Amino acid sequence: LGFVTSIVFIFLVGVFVSSWVGASILWLGEWFIKRMPLVKHIYSASKQISTAISPDQNTQAFKEVAIIRHP
């Protein structure tokens, strides 16, 4: 029951944030976090890492496999 409730909750949060109102609230939350002295550095770094790991679907990053030989 707890697992199903968690999945439903995560789904509903995703639906809410994808709407205009949810995106506005998310932007306001990010703005507030970026105003905090110590937290803004940690948040900015973690956001850059997550953006690098999961880029947009239109880019070619992480689309091909390469074999690199090391002597």
Short mmCIF file of C-alpha atoms in Angstrom, two decimals:
data_model
loop_
_atom_site.label_atom_id
_atom_site.label_comp_id
_atom_site.label_asym_id
_atom_site.label_seq_id
_atom_site.Cartn_x
_atom_site.Cartn_y
_atom_site.Cartn_z
CA LEU A 1 0.00 0.00 0.00
CA GLY A 2 2.84 2.38 0.83
CA PHE A 3 4.65 1.65 -2.44
CA VAL A 4 1.54 2.30 -4.54
CA THR A 5 0.82 5.49 -2.62
CA SER A 6 4.39 6.70 -3.24
CA ILE A 7 4.17 6.01 -6.97
CA VAL A 8 0.82 7.81 -7.23
CA PHE A 9 2.18 10.77 -5.24
CA ILE A 10 5.27 11.07 -7.49
CA PHE A 11 3.04 10.89 -10.58
CA LEU A 12 0.74 13.61 -9.28
CA VAL A 13 3.66 15.87 -8.38
CA GLY A 14 5.00 15.42 -11.93
CA VAL A 15 1.64 16.32 -13.44
CA PHE A 16 1.37 19.38 -11.19
CA VAL A 17 4.87 20.66 -11.95
CA SER A 18 4.35 20.22 -15.69
CA SER A 19 1.42 22.63 -15.56
CA TRP A 20 1.86 26.41 -15.75
CA VAL A 21 1.00 26.97 -12.07
CA GLY A 22 3.36 24.21 -10.94
CA ALA A 23 6.17 25.54 -13.12
CA SER A 24 5.68 29.01 -11.64
CA ILE A 25 5.84 27.63 -8.11
CA LEU A 26 8.95 25.61 -9.01
CA TRP A 27 10.59 28.74 -10.45
CA LEU A 28 9.76 30.66 -7.28
CA GLY A 29 11.26 27.90 -5.15
CA GLU A 30 14.46 27.88 -7.23
CA TRP A 31 14.68 31.66 -6.97
CA PHE A 32 14.37 31.42 -3.18
CA ILE A 33 17.05 28.71 -2.98
CA LYS A 34 19.42 30.75 -5.17
CA ARG A 35 19.15 33.64 -2.71
CA MET A 36 20.49 31.59 0.23
CA PRO A 37 24.24 32.14 0.74
CA LEU A 38 25.57 28.59 1.21
CA VAL A 39 22.76 26.58 -0.34
CA LYS A 40 22.93 28.35 -3.71
CA HIS A 41 26.42 26.98 -4.43
CA ILE A 42 25.43 23.42 -3.60
CA TYR A 43 22.15 23.68 -5.52
CA SER A 44 23.77 25.23 -8.59
CA ALA A 45 26.47 22.54 -8.70
CA SER A 46 23.99 19.70 -8.30
CA LYS A 47 21.71 21.18 -10.97
CA GLN A 48 24.62 21.44 -13.42
CA ILE A 49 25.56 17.81 -12.77
CA SER A 50 22.00 16.60 -13.24
CA THR A 51 21.68 18.61 -16.46
CA ALA A 52 24.92 17.11 -17.79
CA ILE A 53 23.84 13.58 -16.97
CA SER A 54 20.33 13.87 -18.40
CA PRO A 55 20.48 16.25 -21.39
CA ASP A 56 17.58 17.11 -23.68
CA GLN A 57 16.25 14.44 -26.02
CA ASN A 58 17.32 16.46 -29.08
CA THR A 59 21.06 16.25 -28.38
CA GLN A 60 23.40 13.46 -29.40
CA ALA A 61 24.94 13.11 -25.93
CA PHE A 62 24.84 9.57 -24.53
CA LYS A 63 23.35 8.23 -27.78
CA GLU A 64 26.33 6.20 -29.04
CA VAL A 65 28.76 3.70 -27.60
CA ALA A 66 32.51 4.12 -28.13
CA ILE A 67 35.36 1.69 -27.54
CA ILE A 68 38.58 3.34 -26.44
CA ARG A 69 41.71 1.21 -26.32
CA HIS A 70 44.16 1.93 -23.54
CA PRO A 71 47.76 0.75 -24.04
#
